[in-house]
Structures are given as structure tokens and as C-alpha cells.
Amino acid sequence: MIIVTGANGRLGRMVTERLLACLPAEEIGVSVRDVERARDLGARGVRVREGDFTDPERLAHAFEGASRVLIVSTDSTGETAVRHHRTAVEAAAAAGAERVLYTSHMGSSPSSPFPPMPDHAATEEALQRSGVPFTSLRNGFYAASAVMLVGAALETGVLAVPEDGPVAWTTHADLADAAVLALTGEVLDGLTPPLTGPEAIDMAGIAEILTRLTGRPIRRVVVSDADYRAQLLSHGVPEHAADLLVGLFAASRQGEFAPAGPALAELLGRPTTPLADVLEEMAARTA
């Protein structure tokens, strides 16, 4: 049985749906915090069990009989995230899983200024110490984050964010396809190469793409980290979230999310999705 955690989230649900397209439902299980939200999966024959990274006993039940477990990283950061991930890794090993897979990031590093990256690095250490074969999927930066960062620019005509660097934006769909291949085959082992979209693009490049797509000028303006943080706080963004976003730009200008690599396209056997396609969908929705 293949177990997917976080199947109520965007990536976890995509992976589960793709598994259903290639495996019998009785060979798939999901570990979710809210069983009711996964009721539709249960109706289709998927084993749905409550699992919480804070509760080893529930995870033991959720992971029972697992041959492979995909641990989708949590949306928390810091020691909390690392503790949750370690608990999940230990539970998967205790359940007898033959392989543990984890959604890491191409920028995984203990010294990154972007808070999730040290968490990924610490989780990868836990995987290496687990004694179980593992695959750490070093995913490219989600293209959906680019949509979030630039959405207001379509209204204002100004993309005002801190100094940045190129980012290898990558779609959830492409990464879900890669995860399924890793869960069902023998294609990736250990720390993977960066699994990225086809090109690394900075904010100036995104402004150019938006200008072309909309036919309206989108001007890229550089603001200081401090001014950007203050602006976020003035709009009601919590301090920890503002610090997270500032750290994202700091890490990108250090080159932590570039360059784009060929590994994902080679694994999928097809071209990966360019950021322009994602931005075109966004522009069409807001037109």
C-alpha cells in the first residue's frame, strides 16, 4: 500500500488523484487531519485514516501496512516543522515502509535566509539517519507562489517587491507527476537533483511576461526589505508571514532557487510547464 499524507492539500490531492489513475484504489491510503474532507476519496475505495504529525499513535494507525509513504511537508516552520517531519519519518520506518519519500526543496540548506529551507535540510538529515531507503524530492519553487506575489500588479501596474534573483518556478502538476513516478517505480533515490520548470525567471522577467500577456505596462520597482515588510504588515499580514516573504527574496538574490535543471523534464519524458502558461491563466481569470 502507498500512503500519501496531506491528501487534502493541493499537492497531496494531485498525487492521490494520479495514483488512482494508475493503481487499484485498495492499494492507496491517505493520512489526513480532517477525515471528512477526504470522504470522497473513501467513497472511491481509498483507505482514509486520520493522521497527525503531532500524534505518533495516530500516524502508526494511518501508516499501517505501508510499502511506501509520501510525507508532504507541513506549512509550519522552525522547530515545529522539523519535529513534525521527524515524527512522520519515524512512524513510516516503524510501520515497515520500504521507502520514505519527502517533498523537500531545491533550496534546502541549513544556512538559507528563507525559513523553510533549514527545515528541509534538517528533515533530510532525519531521513538519512532513519535506516530506511528514502527519496527527498528537491522540488522547484511553486509557480503558484509567483501568482500570489504578483497578483496585485495586474491592478496597479506596478510590481513593487525587494531585490531578487532568478527562480526556477515549477508547477504543482509537474511535481505531482514526478512524485507518482517515484512512488510507483525505482526512478529516484536519496537526495534528488533539482526538479524544476524549464527556466529561471526574476521579477523583472515576470513583469515583462505580464506586460506581454495583458497588453498593459507592468513596471518592476525595487523596494527595500524593510519597506516591503512594513507594507505587508500595514495590510494585515502577520509578522511571521512577512518575515517569511522577506526571506524568500533574500534567498532568491543569493541564487538559492536557480538555475533551472533538466532532471524533471527528463523524468517526465516531456517538457515541463513554463511560468508564462501559469501567468496566462492568472491573467485570463482576472481579465
Tab-separated table of C-alpha atoms in Angstrom:
chain	number	residue	atom	x	y	z
A	1	MET	CA	0.000	0.000	0.000
A	2	ILE	CA	1.160	3.518	-0.862
A	3	ILE	CA	0.309	6.139	1.762
A	4	VAL	CA	0.069	9.842	0.953
A	5	THR	CA	-0.006	12.410	3.746
A	6	GLY	CA	-1.644	15.786	3.352
A	7	ALA	CA	-4.082	14.468	0.767
A	8	ASN	CA	-6.457	17.333	1.494
A	9	GLY	CA	-3.815	19.806	0.328
A	10	ARG	CA	-3.069	20.841	-3.207
A	11	LEU	CA	-0.029	18.665	-3.921
A	12	GLY	CA	-1.165	15.689	-1.858
A	13	ARG	CA	-4.552	15.611	-3.579
A	14	MET	CA	-2.944	15.842	-7.019
A	15	VAL	CA	-0.652	12.922	-6.202
A	16	THR	CA	-3.567	10.864	-4.893
A	17	GLU	CA	-5.673	11.511	-7.988
A	18	ARG	CA	-2.797	10.473	-10.223
A	19	LEU	CA	-2.236	7.306	-8.205
A	20	LEU	CA	-5.911	6.453	-8.661
A	21	ALA	CA	-5.404	6.684	-12.409
A	22	CYS	CA	-2.683	4.025	-12.387
A	23	LEU	CA	-3.296	1.796	-9.344
A	24	PRO	CA	-6.264	-0.030	-7.805
A	25	ALA	CA	-7.853	2.130	-5.114
A	26	GLU	CA	-7.311	-0.555	-2.471
A	27	GLU	CA	-3.543	-0.105	-2.885
A	28	ILE	CA	-3.747	3.583	-1.929
A	29	GLY	CA	-4.149	5.109	1.509
A	30	VAL	CA	-4.205	8.682	2.707
A	31	SER	CA	-3.276	10.151	6.058
A	32	VAL	CA	-5.225	13.351	6.728
A	33	ARG	CA	-6.017	15.505	9.731
A	34	ASP	CA	-9.629	16.024	8.606
A	35	VAL	CA	-11.189	12.744	7.527
A	36	GLU	CA	-14.454	14.396	6.473
A	37	ARG	CA	-12.702	16.427	3.791
A	38	ALA	CA	-11.382	13.191	2.277
A	39	ARG	CA	-14.751	11.453	2.335
A	40	ASP	CA	-14.894	11.467	-1.487
A	41	LEU	CA	-11.641	9.508	-1.656
A	42	GLY	CA	-13.024	6.922	0.732
A	43	ALA	CA	-16.106	6.563	-1.449
A	44	ARG	CA	-13.797	5.695	-4.337
A	45	GLY	CA	-12.103	2.914	-2.379
A	46	VAL	CA	-9.079	4.738	-0.975
A	47	ARG	CA	-8.224	3.893	2.631
A	48	VAL	CA	-8.715	7.114	4.570
A	49	ARG	CA	-7.318	7.348	8.086
A	50	GLU	CA	-6.748	10.206	10.453
A	51	GLY	CA	-3.094	11.081	10.838
A	52	ASP	CA	-1.443	13.980	12.594
A	53	PHE	CA	2.279	14.709	12.699
A	54	THR	CA	1.858	15.677	16.356
A	55	ASP	CA	0.466	12.244	17.297
A	56	PRO	CA	2.727	9.203	16.722
A	57	GLU	CA	-0.030	6.736	17.677
A	58	ARG	CA	-2.435	8.069	15.066
A	59	LEU	CA	0.337	8.058	12.476
A	60	ALA	CA	1.119	4.437	13.296
A	61	HIS	CA	-2.507	3.591	12.509
A	62	ALA	CA	-2.548	5.776	9.374
A	63	PHE	CA	0.701	4.207	8.070
A	64	GLU	CA	-0.229	0.603	8.895
A	65	GLY	CA	0.749	-1.789	6.123
A	66	ALA	CA	2.563	0.868	4.101
A	67	SER	CA	5.078	-0.182	1.480
A	68	ARG	CA	5.863	3.429	0.608
A	69	VAL	CA	4.937	6.671	2.336
A	70	LEU	CA	4.946	10.146	0.817
A	71	ILE	CA	5.442	12.753	3.530
A	72	VAL	CA	4.223	16.093	2.242
A	73	SER	CA	5.994	18.831	4.195
A	74	THR	CA	3.861	20.886	6.559
A	75	ASP	CA	3.085	24.587	6.284
A	76	SER	CA	4.728	25.317	9.639
A	77	THR	CA	8.355	26.416	10.043
A	78	GLY	CA	11.182	26.184	12.541
A	79	GLU	CA	11.499	23.567	15.251
A	80	THR	CA	7.791	22.773	14.996
A	81	ALA	CA	8.113	21.761	11.346
A	82	VAL	CA	11.257	19.735	11.941
A	83	ARG	CA	9.688	17.909	14.891
A	84	HIS	CA	6.588	17.100	12.841
A	85	HIS	CA	8.627	15.799	9.914
A	86	ARG	CA	10.848	13.677	12.161
A	87	THR	CA	7.779	12.164	13.795
A	88	ALA	CA	6.406	11.236	10.369
A	89	VAL	CA	9.710	9.739	9.223
A	90	GLU	CA	9.984	7.659	12.409
A	91	ALA	CA	6.386	6.497	12.087
A	92	ALA	CA	6.893	5.426	8.470
A	93	ALA	CA	10.027	3.491	9.411
A	94	ALA	CA	8.252	1.849	12.354
A	95	ALA	CA	5.385	0.833	10.053
A	96	GLY	CA	7.843	-1.126	7.928
A	97	ALA	CA	7.767	1.108	4.872
A	98	GLU	CA	10.247	0.001	2.244
A	99	ARG	CA	10.815	3.608	1.151
A	100	VAL	CA	10.009	7.021	2.599
A	101	LEU	CA	9.542	9.933	0.224
A	102	TYR	CA	9.541	13.555	1.306
A	103	THR	CA	8.667	16.776	-0.509
A	104	SER	CA	11.793	18.850	0.024
A	105	HIS	CA	13.044	21.841	-1.970
A	106	MET	CA	15.861	22.668	-4.350
A	107	GLY	CA	16.962	25.397	-1.915
A	108	SER	CA	17.302	23.029	1.051
A	109	SER	CA	20.137	24.415	3.177
A	110	PRO	CA	20.799	24.937	6.891
A	111	SER	CA	22.063	28.468	6.194
A	112	SER	CA	19.273	29.783	3.957
A	113	PRO	CA	17.560	33.038	4.975
A	114	PHE	CA	14.248	31.578	3.771
A	115	PRO	CA	12.856	29.805	6.881
A	116	PRO	CA	11.531	26.593	5.264
A	117	MET	CA	14.920	25.735	3.744
A	118	PRO	CA	16.762	24.919	7.030
A	119	ASP	CA	13.707	22.857	7.981
A	120	HIS	CA	14.043	20.821	4.792
A	121	ALA	CA	17.752	20.334	5.427
A	122	ALA	CA	17.073	19.068	8.956
A	123	THR	CA	14.391	16.693	7.683
A	124	GLU	CA	16.784	15.331	5.078
A	125	GLU	CA	19.226	14.594	7.892
A	126	ALA	CA	16.467	12.678	9.684
A	127	LEU	CA	15.799	10.689	6.521
A	128	GLN	CA	19.471	9.818	6.183
A	129	ARG	CA	19.563	8.623	9.799
A	130	SER	CA	16.331	6.618	9.553
A	131	GLY	CA	17.930	3.497	8.113
A	132	VAL	CA	15.157	3.261	5.531
A	133	PRO	CA	15.662	3.839	1.797
A	134	PHE	CA	14.401	7.322	1.059
A	135	THR	CA	13.777	9.817	-1.699
A	136	SER	CA	13.934	13.505	-0.933
A	137	LEU	CA	12.177	15.251	-3.791
A	138	ARG	CA	14.033	18.547	-4.144
A	139	ASN	CA	11.177	20.389	-5.793
A	140	GLY	CA	11.496	23.678	-7.602
A	141	PHE	CA	9.741	26.741	-6.239
A	142	TYR	CA	5.983	26.502	-6.730
A	143	ALA	CA	4.766	28.616	-9.625
A	144	ALA	CA	1.619	29.248	-7.591
A	145	SER	CA	3.752	31.400	-5.291
A	146	ALA	CA	4.626	33.651	-8.216
A	147	VAL	CA	0.926	34.147	-8.855
A	148	MET	CA	0.451	35.150	-5.225
A	149	LEU	CA	3.387	37.565	-5.304
A	150	VAL	CA	2.391	39.420	-8.461
A	151	GLY	CA	-1.416	39.373	-8.322
A	152	ALA	CA	-1.758	42.969	-7.176
A	153	ALA	CA	0.442	44.186	-10.042
A	154	LEU	CA	-2.335	43.433	-12.508
A	155	GLU	CA	-4.481	46.044	-10.757
A	156	THR	CA	-1.828	48.665	-10.023
A	157	GLY	CA	0.505	48.249	-12.976
A	158	VAL	CA	3.430	48.183	-10.528
A	159	LEU	CA	5.300	45.133	-9.264
A	160	ALA	CA	6.959	46.588	-6.174
A	161	VAL	CA	8.999	43.945	-4.332
A	162	PRO	CA	12.549	43.666	-2.924
A	163	GLU	CA	15.642	42.967	-4.951
A	164	ASP	CA	15.519	39.359	-6.093
A	165	GLY	CA	17.180	36.743	-8.249
A	166	PRO	CA	16.020	34.208	-10.824
A	167	VAL	CA	13.710	31.458	-9.579
A	168	ALA	CA	13.064	28.121	-11.300
A	169	TRP	CA	9.273	28.280	-10.973
A	170	THR	CA	7.659	24.835	-11.160
A	171	THR	CA	4.018	23.759	-11.275
A	172	HIS	CA	2.291	21.554	-8.725
A	173	ALA	CA	1.052	19.362	-11.573
A	174	ASP	CA	4.532	18.571	-12.884
A	175	LEU	CA	5.792	17.850	-9.370
A	176	ALA	CA	2.793	15.622	-8.643
A	177	ASP	CA	3.591	13.601	-11.765
A	178	ALA	CA	7.180	13.226	-10.565
A	179	ALA	CA	6.075	12.116	-7.110
A	180	VAL	CA	3.862	9.414	-8.598
A	181	LEU	CA	6.717	8.077	-10.704
A	182	ALA	CA	8.893	7.946	-7.595
A	183	LEU	CA	6.152	6.241	-5.564
A	184	THR	CA	5.382	3.591	-8.163
A	185	GLY	CA	8.815	2.951	-9.697
A	186	GLU	CA	12.525	2.890	-8.994
A	187	VAL	CA	13.450	6.172	-10.603
A	188	LEU	CA	14.747	8.376	-7.784
A	189	ASP	CA	16.823	7.571	-4.724
A	190	GLY	CA	18.259	9.706	-1.948
A	191	LEU	CA	18.596	13.438	-2.495
A	192	THR	CA	17.301	14.190	-5.968
A	193	PRO	CA	18.709	16.807	-8.318
A	194	PRO	CA	16.602	19.973	-8.504
A	195	LEU	CA	13.202	19.130	-10.007
A	196	THR	CA	12.352	22.378	-11.751
A	197	GLY	CA	10.448	24.090	-14.501
A	198	PRO	CA	12.175	24.956	-17.780
A	199	GLU	CA	13.657	28.351	-16.898
A	200	ALA	CA	14.613	30.603	-14.022
A	201	ILE	CA	12.907	33.986	-14.128
A	202	ASP	CA	13.253	37.011	-11.858
A	203	MET	CA	10.627	39.613	-11.019
A	204	ALA	CA	11.683	41.870	-13.880
A	205	GLY	CA	11.150	38.962	-16.248
A	206	ILE	CA	7.738	38.288	-14.739
A	207	ALA	CA	6.782	41.945	-15.247
A	208	GLU	CA	7.767	41.619	-18.911
A	209	ILE	CA	5.662	38.476	-19.308
A	210	LEU	CA	2.643	40.136	-17.689
A	211	THR	CA	3.057	43.182	-19.916
A	212	ARG	CA	3.043	40.966	-22.990
A	213	LEU	CA	0.084	38.897	-21.843
A	214	THR	CA	-2.142	41.775	-20.778
A	215	GLY	CA	-1.112	44.430	-23.280
A	216	ARG	CA	-0.737	46.836	-20.341
A	217	PRO	CA	2.602	48.014	-18.957
A	218	ILE	CA	3.611	46.333	-15.689
A	219	ARG	CA	6.520	48.214	-14.142
A	220	ARG	CA	9.016	46.438	-11.893
A	221	VAL	CA	10.019	48.625	-8.904
A	222	VAL	CA	12.633	47.622	-6.321
A	223	VAL	CA	11.781	48.416	-2.691
A	224	SER	CA	13.895	47.773	0.386
A	225	ASP	CA	13.317	44.707	2.522
A	226	ALA	CA	12.282	46.952	5.420
A	227	ASP	CA	9.776	48.932	3.360
A	228	TYR	CA	8.322	45.745	1.872
A	229	ARG	CA	7.919	44.202	5.311
A	230	ALA	CA	6.276	47.363	6.647
A	231	GLN	CA	3.892	47.404	3.693
A	232	LEU	CA	2.908	43.781	4.330
A	233	LEU	CA	2.282	44.475	8.000
A	234	SER	CA	0.152	47.503	7.145
A	235	HIS	CA	-2.064	45.233	5.064
A	236	GLY	CA	-2.613	42.872	7.970
A	237	VAL	CA	-0.046	40.217	7.112
A	238	PRO	CA	1.172	38.523	10.331
A	239	GLU	CA	4.783	39.191	11.315
A	240	HIS	CA	5.938	35.617	10.788
A	241	ALA	CA	4.440	35.587	7.284
A	242	ALA	CA	6.025	38.946	6.446
A	243	ASP	CA	9.415	37.685	7.610
A	244	LEU	CA	8.918	34.567	5.506
A	245	LEU	CA	8.344	36.618	2.359
A	246	VAL	CA	11.296	38.897	3.030
A	247	GLY	CA	13.435	35.790	3.487
A	248	LEU	CA	12.217	34.445	0.164
A	249	PHE	CA	13.609	37.456	-1.680
A	250	ALA	CA	16.848	37.383	0.308
A	251	ALA	CA	17.389	33.735	-0.619
A	252	SER	CA	16.486	34.250	-4.264
A	253	ARG	CA	19.040	37.025	-4.700
A	254	GLN	CA	21.648	34.619	-3.309
A	255	GLY	CA	20.773	32.261	-6.158
A	256	GLU	CA	19.217	29.555	-3.981
A	257	PHE	CA	16.283	28.885	-6.311
A	258	ALA	CA	18.185	28.809	-9.605
A	259	PRO	CA	19.196	27.644	-12.109
A	260	ALA	CA	16.527	25.569	-13.795
A	261	GLY	CA	17.637	21.999	-14.389
A	262	PRO	CA	16.749	19.235	-16.856
A	263	ALA	CA	16.040	16.465	-14.318
A	264	LEU	CA	12.280	16.931	-14.050
A	265	ALA	CA	11.652	17.049	-17.794
A	266	GLU	CA	13.867	14.002	-18.301
A	267	LEU	CA	11.996	12.116	-15.584
A	268	LEU	CA	8.585	13.018	-17.017
A	269	GLY	CA	9.643	12.384	-20.597
A	270	ARG	CA	8.095	15.656	-21.716
A	271	PRO	CA	8.686	19.391	-21.436
A	272	THR	CA	7.816	20.953	-18.113
A	273	THR	CA	5.288	23.775	-17.852
A	274	PRO	CA	6.675	27.300	-18.358
A	275	LEU	CA	5.765	30.044	-15.917
A	276	ALA	CA	4.249	32.054	-18.776
A	277	ASP	CA	1.487	29.441	-19.084
A	278	VAL	CA	0.657	29.803	-15.392
A	279	LEU	CA	0.642	33.594	-15.591
A	280	GLU	CA	-1.535	33.480	-18.690
A	281	GLU	CA	-4.158	31.504	-16.777
A	282	MET	CA	-3.995	34.035	-13.951
A	283	ALA	CA	-4.348	36.969	-16.320
A	284	ALA	CA	-7.327	35.319	-18.020
A	285	ARG	CA	-9.087	34.813	-14.661
A	286	THR	CA	-8.632	38.435	-13.672
A	287	ALA	CA	-9.405	39.994	-17.056
